[in-house]
Amino acid sequence: MEGNLSDSEREQLMQNLKQQIAVANTQELLVKMTEKCFKKCILKPGTTLDSTEQKCLAMCMDRYIDSFNLVSRAYGDRIQRERNRM
Protein backbone atom coordinates (compact mmCIF):
# COMPACT_ATOMS: atom_id res chain seq x y z
CA MET A 1 0.00 0.00 0.00
CA GLU A 2 2.88 2.39 0.76
CA GLY A 3 3.93 2.30 -2.88
CA ASN A 4 0.60 3.90 -3.80
CA LEU A 5 1.07 6.93 -1.52
CA SER A 6 2.16 10.28 -2.88
CA ASP A 7 5.09 12.08 -1.30
CA SER A 8 2.74 14.48 0.51
CA GLU A 9 0.60 11.59 1.79
CA ARG A 10 3.71 9.78 3.00
CA GLU A 11 4.92 12.95 4.73
CA GLN A 12 1.51 13.42 6.39
CA LEU A 13 1.53 9.81 7.55
CA MET A 14 5.00 10.25 9.05
CA GLN A 15 3.91 13.45 10.84
CA ASN A 16 0.87 11.65 12.27
CA LEU A 17 3.04 8.79 13.47
CA LYS A 18 5.49 11.20 15.10
CA GLN A 19 2.65 12.95 16.90
CA GLN A 20 1.19 9.66 18.12
CA ILE A 21 4.60 8.56 19.40
CA ALA A 22 5.08 11.89 21.18
CA VAL A 23 1.68 11.56 22.87
CA ALA A 24 2.42 7.98 23.91
CA ASN A 25 5.83 9.00 25.31
CA THR A 26 4.27 11.85 27.28
CA GLN A 27 1.59 9.57 28.70
CA GLU A 28 4.20 7.01 29.70
CA LEU A 29 6.33 9.74 31.31
CA LEU A 30 3.38 10.99 33.36
CA VAL A 31 2.38 7.50 34.50
CA LYS A 32 5.92 6.52 35.53
CA MET A 33 6.63 9.87 37.15
CA THR A 34 3.38 9.78 39.12
CA GLU A 35 3.96 6.21 40.25
CA LYS A 36 7.59 6.67 41.27
CA CYS A 37 7.18 10.07 42.93
CA PHE A 38 4.05 8.96 44.78
CA LYS A 39 5.85 5.91 46.18
CA LYS A 40 8.81 8.05 47.19
CA CYS A 41 7.00 11.05 48.67
CA ILE A 42 3.64 9.91 50.01
CA LEU A 43 4.34 7.62 52.93
CA LYS A 44 0.89 7.89 54.51
CA PRO A 45 -1.85 8.77 52.00
CA GLY A 46 -4.58 11.08 53.23
CA THR A 47 -7.05 13.64 51.99
CA THR A 48 -4.45 16.43 51.65
CA LEU A 49 -0.73 16.79 51.06
CA ASP A 50 1.38 18.40 53.74
CA SER A 51 4.12 20.86 52.78
CA THR A 52 6.85 18.21 52.98
CA GLU A 53 4.98 15.94 50.59
CA GLN A 54 4.27 18.83 48.21
CA LYS A 55 7.93 19.85 48.17
CA CYS A 56 9.08 16.24 47.70
CA LEU A 57 6.64 15.71 44.80
CA ALA A 58 7.69 18.96 43.10
CA MET A 59 11.39 18.14 43.38
CA CYS A 60 10.87 14.52 42.32
CA MET A 61 8.85 15.53 39.26
CA ASP A 62 11.40 18.20 38.31
CA ARG A 63 14.26 15.69 38.50
CA TYR A 64 12.29 13.06 36.61
CA ILE A 65 11.48 15.50 33.80
CA ASP A 66 15.09 16.76 33.70
CA SER A 67 16.31 13.17 33.40
CA PHE A 68 13.76 12.35 30.73
CA ASN A 69 14.78 15.43 28.71
CA LEU A 70 18.46 14.58 29.03
CA VAL A 71 17.92 11.03 27.83
CA SER A 72 15.63 12.20 25.01
CA ARG A 73 18.20 14.72 23.75
CA ALA A 74 20.98 12.13 23.90
CA TYR A 75 18.82 9.65 22.01
CA GLY A 76 17.89 12.27 19.40
CA ASP A 77 21.55 13.20 18.96
CA ARG A 78 22.46 9.55 18.50
CA ILE A 79 19.77 9.05 15.87
CA GLN A 80 20.96 12.17 14.04
CA ARG A 81 24.57 10.92 14.05
CA GLU A 82 23.42 7.57 12.67
CA ARG A 83 21.45 9.27 9.89
CA ASN A 84 24.46 11.42 8.98
CA ARG A 85 26.62 8.30 8.58
CA MET A 86 24.27 6.89 5.94
PDB file of N, CA, C and O in Angstrom:
ATOM      1  N   MET A   1       0.818  -1.191   0.000  1.00  0.00           N
ATOM      2  CA  MET A   1       0.000   0.000   0.000  1.00  0.00           C
ATOM      3  C   MET A   1       0.867   1.263   0.000  1.00  0.00           C
ATOM      4  O   MET A   1       0.500   2.257  -0.595  1.00  0.00           O
ATOM      5  N   GLU A   2       2.015   1.218   0.682  1.00  0.00           N
ATOM      6  CA  GLU A   2       2.876   2.394   0.764  1.00  0.00           C
ATOM      7  C   GLU A   2       3.331   2.858  -0.608  1.00  0.00           C
ATOM      8  O   GLU A   2       3.498   4.040  -0.840  1.00  0.00           O
ATOM      9  N   GLY A   3       3.505   1.944  -1.545  1.00  0.00           N
ATOM     10  CA  GLY A   3       3.935   2.304  -2.884  1.00  0.00           C
ATOM     11  C   GLY A   3       2.915   3.166  -3.610  1.00  0.00           C
ATOM     12  O   GLY A   3       3.232   3.857  -4.561  1.00  0.00           O
ATOM     13  N   ASN A   4       1.661   3.132  -3.170  1.00  0.00           N
ATOM     14  CA  ASN A   4       0.600   3.905  -3.795  1.00  0.00           C
ATOM     15  C   ASN A   4       0.451   5.299  -3.213  1.00  0.00           C
ATOM     16  O   ASN A   4      -0.361   6.082  -3.686  1.00  0.00           O
ATOM     17  N   LEU A   5       1.187   5.625  -2.165  1.00  0.00           N
ATOM     18  CA  LEU A   5       1.065   6.932  -1.517  1.00  0.00           C
ATOM     19  C   LEU A   5       1.915   7.971  -2.230  1.00  0.00           C
ATOM     20  O   LEU A   5       3.028   7.695  -2.662  1.00  0.00           O
ATOM     21  N   SER A   6       1.373   9.170  -2.327  1.00  0.00           N
ATOM     22  CA  SER A   6       2.155  10.275  -2.881  1.00  0.00           C
ATOM     23  C   SER A   6       3.153  10.740  -1.822  1.00  0.00           C
ATOM     24  O   SER A   6       3.057  10.377  -0.646  1.00  0.00           O
ATOM     25  N   ASP A   7       4.102  11.556  -2.244  1.00  0.00           N
ATOM     26  CA  ASP A   7       5.093  12.084  -1.301  1.00  0.00           C
ATOM     27  C   ASP A   7       4.419  12.870  -0.178  1.00  0.00           C
ATOM     28  O   ASP A   7       4.788  12.740   0.984  1.00  0.00           O
ATOM     29  N   SER A   8       3.428  13.682  -0.515  1.00  0.00           N
ATOM     30  CA  SER A   8       2.744  14.481   0.510  1.00  0.00           C
ATOM     31  C   SER A   8       1.943  13.587   1.454  1.00  0.00           C
ATOM     32  O   SER A   8       1.887  13.844   2.656  1.00  0.00           O
ATOM     33  N   GLU A   9       1.338  12.528   0.944  1.00  0.00           N
ATOM     34  CA  GLU A   9       0.601  11.586   1.794  1.00  0.00           C
ATOM     35  C   GLU A   9       1.554  10.840   2.725  1.00  0.00           C
ATOM     36  O   GLU A   9       1.260  10.638   3.905  1.00  0.00           O
ATOM     37  N   ARG A  10       2.701  10.464   2.188  1.00  0.00           N
ATOM     38  CA  ARG A  10       3.709   9.779   2.998  1.00  0.00           C
ATOM     39  C   ARG A  10       4.211  10.701   4.116  1.00  0.00           C
ATOM     40  O   ARG A  10       4.361  10.283   5.258  1.00  0.00           O
ATOM     41  N   GLU A  11       4.454  11.962   3.753  1.00  0.00           N
ATOM     42  CA  GLU A  11       4.918  12.948   4.735  1.00  0.00           C
ATOM     43  C   GLU A  11       3.864  13.157   5.823  1.00  0.00           C
ATOM     44  O   GLU A  11       4.186  13.224   7.003  1.00  0.00           O
ATOM     45  N   GLN A  12       2.601  13.243   5.421  1.00  0.00           N
ATOM     46  CA  GLN A  12       1.507  13.423   6.389  1.00  0.00           C
ATOM     47  C   GLN A  12       1.412  12.210   7.313  1.00  0.00           C
ATOM     48  O   GLN A  12       1.229  12.351   8.527  1.00  0.00           O
ATOM     49  N   LEU A  13       1.560  11.030   6.761  1.00  0.00           N
ATOM     50  CA  LEU A  13       1.533   9.813   7.553  1.00  0.00           C
ATOM     51  C   LEU A  13       2.670   9.798   8.575  1.00  0.00           C
ATOM     52  O   LEU A  13       2.458   9.474   9.750  1.00  0.00           O
ATOM     53  N   MET A  14       3.854  10.197   8.135  1.00  0.00           N
ATOM     54  CA  MET A  14       4.999  10.252   9.052  1.00  0.00           C
ATOM     55  C   MET A  14       4.769  11.273  10.158  1.00  0.00           C
ATOM     56  O   MET A  14       5.086  11.021  11.325  1.00  0.00           O
ATOM     57  N   GLN A  15       4.199  12.427   9.829  1.00  0.00           N
ATOM     58  CA  GLN A  15       3.912  13.447  10.841  1.00  0.00           C
ATOM     59  C   GLN A  15       2.891  12.924  11.855  1.00  0.00           C
ATOM     60  O   GLN A  15       3.039  13.142  13.055  1.00  0.00           O
ATOM     61  N   ASN A  16       1.871  12.231  11.368  1.00  0.00           N
ATOM     62  CA  ASN A  16       0.867  11.654  12.266  1.00  0.00           C
ATOM     63  C   ASN A  16       1.491  10.629  13.200  1.00  0.00           C
ATOM     64  O   ASN A  16       1.184  10.596  14.394  1.00  0.00           O
ATOM     65  N   LEU A  17       2.360   9.792  12.643  1.00  0.00           N
ATOM     66  CA  LEU A  17       3.043   8.788  13.470  1.00  0.00           C
ATOM     67  C   LEU A  17       3.914   9.449  14.528  1.00  0.00           C
ATOM     68  O   LEU A  17       3.911   9.036  15.693  1.00  0.00           O
ATOM     69  N   LYS A  18       4.649  10.490  14.148  1.00  0.00           N
ATOM     70  CA  LYS A  18       5.494  11.202  15.105  1.00  0.00           C
ATOM     71  C   LYS A  18       4.668  11.799  16.229  1.00  0.00           C
ATOM     72  O   LYS A  18       5.056  11.753  17.394  1.00  0.00           O
ATOM     73  N   GLN A  19       3.520  12.369  15.889  1.00  0.00           N
ATOM     74  CA  GLN A  19       2.646  12.947  16.901  1.00  0.00           C
ATOM     75  C   GLN A  19       2.105  11.879  17.841  1.00  0.00           C
ATOM     76  O   GLN A  19       2.050  12.083  19.051  1.00  0.00           O
ATOM     77  N   GLN A  20       1.710  10.746  17.293  1.00  0.00           N
ATOM     78  CA  GLN A  20       1.195   9.656  18.120  1.00  0.00           C
ATOM     79  C   GLN A  20       2.275   9.119  19.056  1.00  0.00           C
ATOM     80  O   GLN A  20       2.002   8.820  20.216  1.00  0.00           O
ATOM     81  N   ILE A  21       3.487   9.026  18.564  1.00  0.00           N
ATOM     82  CA  ILE A  21       4.599   8.564  19.397  1.00  0.00           C
ATOM     83  C   ILE A  21       4.882   9.571  20.498  1.00  0.00           C
ATOM     84  O   ILE A  21       5.107   9.190  21.662  1.00  0.00           O
ATOM     85  N   ALA A  22       4.843  10.858  20.170  1.00  0.00           N
ATOM     86  CA  ALA A  22       5.077  11.894  21.179  1.00  0.00           C
ATOM     87  C   ALA A  22       4.013  11.847  22.267  1.00  0.00           C
ATOM     88  O   ALA A  22       4.323  11.955  23.462  1.00  0.00           O
ATOM     89  N   VAL A  23       2.761  11.657  21.892  1.00  0.00           N
ATOM     90  CA  VAL A  23       1.677  11.563  22.874  1.00  0.00           C
ATOM     91  C   VAL A  23       1.870  10.329  23.759  1.00  0.00           C
ATOM     92  O   VAL A  23       1.740  10.408  24.980  1.00  0.00           O
ATOM     93  N   ALA A  24       2.203   9.208  23.140  1.00  0.00           N
ATOM     94  CA  ALA A  24       2.418   7.977  23.915  1.00  0.00           C
ATOM     95  C   ALA A  24       3.593   8.133  24.880  1.00  0.00           C
ATOM     96  O   ALA A  24       3.514   7.697  26.035  1.00  0.00           O
ATOM     97  N   ASN A  25       4.678   8.774  24.428  1.00  0.00           N
ATOM     98  CA  ASN A  25       5.830   9.001  25.307  1.00  0.00           C
ATOM     99  C   ASN A  25       5.466   9.904  26.480  1.00  0.00           C
ATOM    100  O   ASN A  25       5.885   9.671  27.612  1.00  0.00           O
ATOM    101  N   THR A  26       4.681  10.937  26.216  1.00  0.00           N
ATOM    102  CA  THR A  26       4.268  11.846  27.275  1.00  0.00           C
ATOM    103  C   THR A  26       3.376  11.135  28.283  1.00  0.00           C
ATOM    104  O   THR A  26       3.536  11.295  29.503  1.00  0.00           O
ATOM    105  N   GLN A  27       2.463  10.328  27.799  1.00  0.00           N
ATOM    106  CA  GLN A  27       1.593   9.572  28.699  1.00  0.00           C
ATOM    107  C   GLN A  27       2.402   8.613  29.564  1.00  0.00           C
ATOM    108  O   GLN A  27       2.174   8.503  30.765  1.00  0.00           O
ATOM    109  N   GLU A  28       3.356   7.937  28.950  1.00  0.00           N
ATOM    110  CA  GLU A  28       4.200   7.014  29.699  1.00  0.00           C
ATOM    111  C   GLU A  28       5.026   7.759  30.742  1.00  0.00           C
ATOM    112  O   GLU A  28       5.168   7.304  31.880  1.00  0.00           O
ATOM    113  N   LEU A  29       5.564   8.916  30.372  1.00  0.00           N
ATOM    114  CA  LEU A  29       6.327   9.735  31.311  1.00  0.00           C
ATOM    115  C   LEU A  29       5.468  10.108  32.510  1.00  0.00           C
ATOM    116  O   LEU A  29       5.896   9.971  33.661  1.00  0.00           O
ATOM    117  N   LEU A  30       4.255  10.578  32.260  1.00  0.00           N
ATOM    118  CA  LEU A  30       3.380  10.989  33.355  1.00  0.00           C
ATOM    119  C   LEU A  30       3.015   9.821  34.270  1.00  0.00           C
ATOM    120  O   LEU A  30       3.013   9.964  35.494  1.00  0.00           O
ATOM    121  N   VAL A  31       2.730   8.668  33.695  1.00  0.00           N
ATOM    122  CA  VAL A  31       2.377   7.497  34.497  1.00  0.00           C
ATOM    123  C   VAL A  31       3.559   7.066  35.368  1.00  0.00           C
ATOM    124  O   VAL A  31       3.415   6.865  36.577  1.00  0.00           O
ATOM    125  N   LYS A  32       4.739   6.951  34.770  1.00  0.00           N
ATOM    126  CA  LYS A  32       5.916   6.521  35.527  1.00  0.00           C
ATOM    127  C   LYS A  32       6.302   7.540  36.587  1.00  0.00           C
ATOM    128  O   LYS A  32       6.641   7.183  37.710  1.00  0.00           O
ATOM    129  N   MET A  33       6.265   8.817  36.211  1.00  0.00           N
ATOM    130  CA  MET A  33       6.633   9.874  37.150  1.00  0.00           C
ATOM    131  C   MET A  33       5.665   9.874  38.335  1.00  0.00           C
ATOM    132  O   MET A  33       6.092   9.944  39.488  1.00  0.00           O
ATOM    133  N   THR A  34       4.377   9.776  38.056  1.00  0.00           N
ATOM    134  CA  THR A  34       3.380   9.775  39.118  1.00  0.00           C
ATOM    135  C   THR A  34       3.592   8.581  40.046  1.00  0.00           C
ATOM    136  O   THR A  34       3.600   8.727  41.274  1.00  0.00           O
ATOM    137  N   GLU A  35       3.785   7.421  39.458  1.00  0.00           N
ATOM    138  CA  GLU A  35       3.961   6.206  40.246  1.00  0.00           C
ATOM    139  C   GLU A  35       5.218   6.288  41.121  1.00  0.00           C
ATOM    140  O   GLU A  35       5.165   6.052  42.332  1.00  0.00           O
ATOM    141  N   LYS A  36       6.330   6.636  40.531  1.00  0.00           N
ATOM    142  CA  LYS A  36       7.595   6.666  41.272  1.00  0.00           C
ATOM    143  C   LYS A  36       7.616   7.770  42.330  1.00  0.00           C
ATOM    144  O   LYS A  36       8.053   7.551  43.454  1.00  0.00           O
ATOM    145  N   CYS A  37       7.148   8.958  41.969  1.00  0.00           N
ATOM    146  CA  CYS A  37       7.177  10.067  42.926  1.00  0.00           C
ATOM    147  C   CYS A  37       6.170   9.845  44.051  1.00  0.00           C
ATOM    148  O   CYS A  37       6.442  10.199  45.200  1.00  0.00           O
ATOM    149  N   PHE A  38       5.032   9.250  43.736  1.00  0.00           N
ATOM    150  CA  PHE A  38       4.048   8.960  44.777  1.00  0.00           C
ATOM    151  C   PHE A  38       4.640   7.982  45.788  1.00  0.00           C
ATOM    152  O   PHE A  38       4.553   8.195  46.995  1.00  0.00           O
ATOM    153  N   LYS A  39       5.249   6.912  45.282  1.00  0.00           N
ATOM    154  CA  LYS A  39       5.854   5.915  46.180  1.00  0.00           C
ATOM    155  C   LYS A  39       6.942   6.525  47.047  1.00  0.00           C
ATOM    156  O   LYS A  39       7.086   6.183  48.214  1.00  0.00           O
ATOM    157  N   LYS A  40       7.707   7.444  46.468  1.00  0.00           N
ATOM    158  CA  LYS A  40       8.810   8.051  47.189  1.00  0.00           C
ATOM    159  C   LYS A  40       8.344   9.079  48.217  1.00  0.00           C
ATOM    160  O   LYS A  40       8.883   9.152  49.317  1.00  0.00           O
ATOM    161  N   CYS A  41       7.346   9.872  47.866  1.00  0.00           N
ATOM    162  CA  CYS A  41       7.003  11.052  48.666  1.00  0.00           C
ATOM    163  C   CYS A  41       5.789  10.894  49.581  1.00  0.00           C
ATOM    164  O   CYS A  41       5.688  11.597  50.576  1.00  0.00           O
ATOM    165  N   ILE A  42       4.872  10.032  49.230  1.00  0.00           N
ATOM    166  CA  ILE A  42       3.644   9.911  50.011  1.00  0.00           C
ATOM    167  C   ILE A  42       3.726   8.627  50.842  1.00  0.00           C
ATOM    168  O   ILE A  42       3.410   7.546  50.373  1.00  0.00           O
ATOM    169  N   LEU A  43       4.154   8.787  52.073  1.00  0.00           N
ATOM    170  CA  LEU A  43       4.337   7.623  52.933  1.00  0.00           C
ATOM    171  C   LEU A  43       3.029   7.204  53.598  1.00  0.00           C
ATOM    172  O   LEU A  43       2.825   6.031  53.907  1.00  0.00           O
ATOM    173  N   LYS A  44       2.152   8.156  53.833  1.00  0.00           N
ATOM    174  CA  LYS A  44       0.893   7.892  54.514  1.00  0.00           C
ATOM    175  C   LYS A  44      -0.218   8.658  53.796  1.00  0.00           C
ATOM    176  O   LYS A  44      -0.490   9.817  54.126  1.00  0.00           O
ATOM    177  N   PRO A  45      -0.841   8.050  52.774  1.00  0.00           N
ATOM    178  CA  PRO A  45      -1.855   8.771  51.997  1.00  0.00           C
ATOM    179  C   PRO A  45      -2.997   9.290  52.866  1.00  0.00           C
ATOM    180  O   PRO A  45      -3.407   8.638  53.818  1.00  0.00           O
ATOM    181  N   GLY A  46      -3.461  10.467  52.523  1.00  0.00           N
ATOM    182  CA  GLY A  46      -4.578  11.076  53.233  1.00  0.00           C
ATOM    183  C   GLY A  46      -5.383  11.924  52.273  1.00  0.00           C
ATOM    184  O   GLY A  46      -5.255  11.822  51.056  1.00  0.00           O
ATOM    185  N   THR A  47      -6.184  12.813  52.825  1.00  0.00           N
ATOM    186  CA  THR A  47      -7.048  13.639  51.987  1.00  0.00           C
ATOM    187  C   THR A  47      -6.334  14.883  51.468  1.00  0.00           C
ATOM    188  O   THR A  47      -6.794  15.516  50.521  1.00  0.00           O
ATOM    189  N   THR A  48      -5.216  15.262  52.087  1.00  0.00           N
ATOM    190  CA  THR A  48      -4.451  16.427  51.654  1.00  0.00           C
ATOM    191  C   THR A  48      -2.961  16.092  51.692  1.00  0.00           C
ATOM    192  O   THR A  48      -2.549  15.109  52.313  1.00  0.00           O
ATOM    193  N   LEU A  49      -2.178  16.934  51.035  1.00  0.00           N
ATOM    194  CA  LEU A  49      -0.728  16.789  51.064  1.00  0.00           C
ATOM    195  C   LEU A  49      -0.167  17.830  52.025  1.00  0.00           C
ATOM    196  O   LEU A  49      -0.541  19.002  51.949  1.00  0.00           O
ATOM    197  N   ASP A  50       0.742  17.397  52.892  1.00  0.00           N
ATOM    198  CA  ASP A  50       1.384  18.401  53.740  1.00  0.00           C
ATOM    199  C   ASP A  50       2.513  19.061  52.944  1.00  0.00           C
ATOM    200  O   ASP A  50       2.834  18.662  51.827  1.00  0.00           O
ATOM    201  N   SER A  51       3.110  20.085  53.514  1.00  0.00           N
ATOM    202  CA  SER A  51       4.120  20.860  52.776  1.00  0.00           C
ATOM    203  C   SER A  51       5.334  20.017  52.421  1.00  0.00           C
ATOM    204  O   SER A  51       5.922  20.200  51.356  1.00  0.00           O
ATOM    205  N   THR A  52       5.705  19.085  53.274  1.00  0.00           N
ATOM    206  CA  THR A  52       6.853  18.211  52.984  1.00  0.00           C
ATOM    207  C   THR A  52       6.561  17.333  51.777  1.00  0.00           C
ATOM    208  O   THR A  52       7.409  17.164  50.900  1.00  0.00           O
ATOM    209  N   GLU A  53       5.360  16.779  51.725  1.00  0.00           N
ATOM    210  CA  GLU A  53       4.976  15.935  50.589  1.00  0.00           C
ATOM    211  C   GLU A  53       4.905  16.756  49.298  1.00  0.00           C
ATOM    212  O   GLU A  53       5.358  16.301  48.247  1.00  0.00           O
ATOM    213  N   GLN A  54       4.353  17.961  49.385  1.00  0.00           N
ATOM    214  CA  GLN A  54       4.265  18.826  48.213  1.00  0.00           C
ATOM    215  C   GLN A  54       5.658  19.159  47.677  1.00  0.00           C
ATOM    216  O   GLN A  54       5.897  19.080  46.468  1.00  0.00           O
ATOM    217  N   LYS A  55       6.568  19.503  48.580  1.00  0.00           N
ATOM    218  CA  LYS A  55       7.929  19.846  48.168  1.00  0.00           C
ATOM    219  C   LYS A  55       8.623  18.624  47.561  1.00  0.00           C
ATOM    220  O   LYS A  55       9.285  18.726  46.524  1.00  0.00           O
ATOM    221  N   CYS A  56       8.468  17.478  48.198  1.00  0.00           N
ATOM    222  CA  CYS A  56       9.077  16.238  47.696  1.00  0.00           C
ATOM    223  C   CYS A  56       8.552  15.913  46.301  1.00  0.00           C
ATOM    224  O   CYS A  56       9.321  15.592  45.399  1.00  0.00           O
ATOM    225  N   LEU A  57       7.236  16.008  46.105  1.00  0.00           N
ATOM    226  CA  LEU A  57       6.640  15.713  44.798  1.00  0.00           C
ATOM    227  C   LEU A  57       7.156  16.672  43.732  1.00  0.00           C
ATOM    228  O   LEU A  57       7.499  16.255  42.626  1.00  0.00           O
ATOM    229  N   ALA A  58       7.212  17.964  44.071  1.00  0.00           N
ATOM    230  CA  ALA A  58       7.685  18.957  43.101  1.00  0.00           C
ATOM    231  C   ALA A  58       9.129  18.681  42.709  1.00  0.00           C
ATOM    232  O   ALA A  58       9.464  18.706  41.511  1.00  0.00           O
ATOM    233  N   MET A  59       9.976  18.403  43.680  1.00  0.00           N
ATOM    234  CA  MET A  59      11.386  18.136  43.384  1.00  0.00           C
ATOM    235  C   MET A  59      11.543  16.831  42.605  1.00  0.00           C
ATOM    236  O   MET A  59      12.330  16.756  41.663  1.00  0.00           O
ATOM    237  N   CYS A  60      10.798  15.814  42.996  1.00  0.00           N
ATOM    238  CA  CYS A  60      10.869  14.517  42.316  1.00  0.00           C
ATOM    239  C   CYS A  60      10.441  14.662  40.854  1.00  0.00           C
ATOM    240  O   CYS A  60      11.118  14.172  39.948  1.00  0.00           O
ATOM    241  N   MET A  61       9.340  15.358  40.624  1.00  0.00           N
ATOM    242  CA  MET A  61       8.850  15.525  39.261  1.00  0.00           C
ATOM    243  C   MET A  61       9.824  16.356  38.436  1.00  0.00           C
ATOM    244  O   MET A  61      10.078  16.038  37.273  1.00  0.00           O
ATOM    245  N   ASP A  62      10.398  17.397  39.030  1.00  0.00           N
ATOM    246  CA  ASP A  62      11.400  18.198  38.313  1.00  0.00           C
ATOM    247  C   ASP A  62      12.589  17.347  37.899  1.00  0.00           C
ATOM    248  O   ASP A  62      13.056  17.422  36.759  1.00  0.00           O
ATOM    249  N   ARG A  63      13.105  16.543  38.805  1.00  0.00           N
ATOM    250  CA  ARG A  63      14.262  15.691  38.497  1.00  0.00           C
ATOM    251  C   ARG A  63      13.901  14.651  37.454  1.00  0.00           C
ATOM    252  O   ARG A  63      14.695  14.350  36.563  1.00  0.00           O
ATOM    253  N   TYR A  64      12.715  14.081  37.561  1.00  0.00           N
ATOM    254  CA  TYR A  64      12.291  13.064  36.609  1.00  0.00           C
ATOM    255  C   TYR A  64      12.197  13.660  35.207  1.00  0.00           C
ATOM    256  O   TYR A  64      12.667  13.071  34.231  1.00  0.00           O
ATOM    257  N   ILE A  65      11.607  14.841  35.095  1.00  0.00           N
ATOM    258  CA  ILE A  65      11.481  15.501  33.798  1.00  0.00           C
ATOM    259  C   ILE A  65      12.854  15.898  33.261  1.00  0.00           C
ATOM    260  O   ILE A  65      13.138  15.723  32.067  1.00  0.00           O
ATOM    261  N   ASP A  66      13.722  16.424  34.132  1.00  0.00           N
ATOM    262  CA  ASP A  66      15.089  16.758  33.705  1.00  0.00           C
ATOM    263  C   ASP A  66      15.800  15.533  33.149  1.00  0.00           C
ATOM    264  O   ASP A  66      16.451  15.594  32.102  1.00  0.00           O
ATOM    265  N   SER A  67      15.675  14.418  33.851  1.00  0.00           N
ATOM    266  CA  SER A  67      16.314  13.174  33.405  1.00  0.00           C
ATOM    267  C   SER A  67      15.736  12.702  32.084  1.00  0.00           C
ATOM    268  O   SER A  67      16.472  12.298  31.173  1.00  0.00           O
ATOM    269  N   PHE A  68      14.425  12.760  31.966  1.00  0.00           N
ATOM    270  CA  PHE A  68      13.763  12.353  30.727  1.00  0.00           C
ATOM    271  C   PHE A  68      14.241  13.207  29.558  1.00  0.00           C
ATOM    272  O   PHE A  68      14.553  12.697  28.482  1.00  0.00           O
ATOM    273  N   ASN A  69      14.318  14.526  29.774  1.00  0.00           N
ATOM    274  CA  ASN A  69      14.775  15.434  28.715  1.00  0.00           C
ATOM    275  C   ASN A  69      16.221  15.154  28.326  1.00  0.00           C
ATOM    276  O   ASN A  69      16.568  15.178  27.142  1.00  0.00           O
ATOM    277  N   LEU A  70      17.064  14.891  29.297  1.00  0.00           N
ATOM    278  CA  LEU A  70      18.464  14.584  29.027  1.00  0.00           C
ATOM    279  C   LEU A  70      18.592  13.317  28.181  1.00  0.00           C
ATOM    280  O   LEU A  70      19.307  13.300  27.176  1.00  0.00           O
ATOM    281  N   VAL A  71      17.876  12.286  28.569  1.00  0.00           N
ATOM    282  CA  VAL A  71      17.920  11.027  27.827  1.00  0.00           C
ATOM    283  C   VAL A  71      17.339  11.216  26.426  1.00  0.00           C
ATOM    284  O   VAL A  71      17.899  10.720  25.437  1.00  0.00           O
ATOM    285  N   SER A  72      16.255  11.968  26.322  1.00  0.00           N
ATOM    286  CA  SER A  72      15.632  12.204  25.010  1.00  0.00           C
ATOM    287  C   SER A  72      16.572  12.950  24.077  1.00  0.00           C
ATOM    288  O   SER A  72      16.682  12.606  22.898  1.00  0.00           O
ATOM    289  N   ARG A  73      17.252  13.968  24.600  1.00  0.00           N
ATOM    290  CA  ARG A  73      18.203  14.721  23.755  1.00  0.00           C
ATOM    291  C   ARG A  73      19.352  13.825  23.316  1.00  0.00           C
ATOM    292  O   ARG A  73      19.765  13.855  22.160  1.00  0.00           O
ATOM    293  N   ALA A  74      19.878  13.025  24.246  1.00  0.00           N
ATOM    294  CA  ALA A  74      20.984  12.127  23.900  1.00  0.00           C
ATOM    295  C   ALA A  74      20.542  11.120  22.837  1.00  0.00           C
ATOM    296  O   ALA A  74      21.283  10.849  21.887  1.00  0.00           O
ATOM    297  N   TYR A  75      19.340  10.604  22.979  1.00  0.00           N
ATOM    298  CA  TYR A  75      18.815   9.650  22.008  1.00  0.00           C
ATOM    299  C   TYR A  75      18.628  10.320  20.642  1.00  0.00           C
ATOM    300  O   TYR A  75      19.001   9.769  19.608  1.00  0.00           O
ATOM    301  N   GLY A  76      18.062  11.527  20.646  1.00  0.00           N
ATOM    302  CA  GLY A  76      17.887  12.272  19.396  1.00  0.00           C
ATOM    303  C   GLY A  76      19.212  12.561  18.725  1.00  0.00           C
ATOM    304  O   GLY A  76      19.339  12.438  17.495  1.00  0.00           O
ATOM    305  N   ASP A  77      20.209  12.948  19.513  1.00  0.00           N
ATOM    306  CA  ASP A  77      21.546  13.201  18.963  1.00  0.00           C
ATOM    307  C   ASP A  77      22.132  11.939  18.344  1.00  0.00           C
ATOM    308  O   ASP A  77      22.746  11.979  17.279  1.00  0.00           O
ATOM    309  N   ARG A  78      21.932  10.824  19.013  1.00  0.00           N
ATOM    310  CA  ARG A  78      22.464   9.553  18.497  1.00  0.00           C
ATOM    311  C   ARG A  78      21.792   9.183  17.175  1.00  0.00           C
ATOM    312  O   ARG A  78      22.460   8.761  16.223  1.00  0.00           O
ATOM    313  N   ILE A  79      20.489   9.351  17.112  1.00  0.00           N
ATOM    314  CA  ILE A  79      19.772   9.053  15.866  1.00  0.00           C
ATOM    315  C   ILE A  79      20.270   9.954  14.741  1.00  0.00           C
ATOM    316  O   ILE A  79      20.494   9.503  13.615  1.00  0.00           O
ATOM    317  N   GLN A  80      20.474  11.232  15.052  1.00  0.00           N
ATOM    318  CA  GLN A  80      20.961  12.175  14.040  1.00  0.00           C
ATOM    319  C   GLN A  80      22.350  11.772  13.541  1.00  0.00           C
ATOM    320  O   GLN A  80      22.617  11.819  12.339  1.00  0.00           O
ATOM    321  N   ARG A  81      23.226  11.365  14.463  1.00  0.00           N
ATOM    322  CA  ARG A  81      24.568  10.924  14.051  1.00  0.00           C
ATOM    323  C   ARG A  81      24.481   9.696  13.159  1.00  0.00           C
ATOM    324  O   ARG A  81      25.208   9.593  12.171  1.00  0.00           O
ATOM    325  N   GLU A  82      23.583   8.774  13.486  1.00  0.00           N
ATOM    326  CA  GLU A  82      23.423   7.571  12.670  1.00  0.00           C
ATOM    327  C   GLU A  82      22.912   7.914  11.269  1.00  0.00           C
ATOM    328  O   GLU A  82      23.369   7.351  10.293  1.00  0.00           O
ATOM    329  N   ARG A  83      21.982   8.860  11.202  1.00  0.00           N
ATOM    330  CA  ARG A  83      21.453   9.275   9.893  1.00  0.00           C
ATOM    331  C   ARG A  83      22.535   9.947   9.055  1.00  0.00           C
ATOM    332  O   ARG A  83      22.593   9.775   7.847  1.00  0.00           O
ATOM    333  N   ASN A  84      23.395  10.733   9.704  1.00  0.00           N
ATOM    334  CA  ASN A  84      24.465  11.418   8.983  1.00  0.00           C
ATOM    335  C   ASN A  84      25.507  10.456   8.435  1.00  0.00           C
ATOM    336  O   ASN A  84      26.166  10.768   7.456  1.00  0.00           O
ATOM    337  N   ARG A  85      25.655   9.313   9.046  1.00  0.00           N
ATOM    338  CA  ARG A  85      26.616   8.303   8.577  1.00  0.00           C
ATOM    339  C   ARG A  85      26.138   7.612   7.306  1.00  0.00           C
ATOM    340  O   ARG A  85      26.921   7.060   6.560  1.00  0.00           O
ATOM    341  N   MET A  86      24.830   7.615   7.089  1.00  0.00           N
ATOM    342  CA  MET A  86      24.273   6.894   5.939  1.00  0.00           C
ATOM    343  C   MET A  86      24.460   7.643   4.680  1.00  0.00           C
ATOM    344  O   MET A  86      24.671   8.551   4.262  1.00  0.00           O
TER     345      MET A  86
END
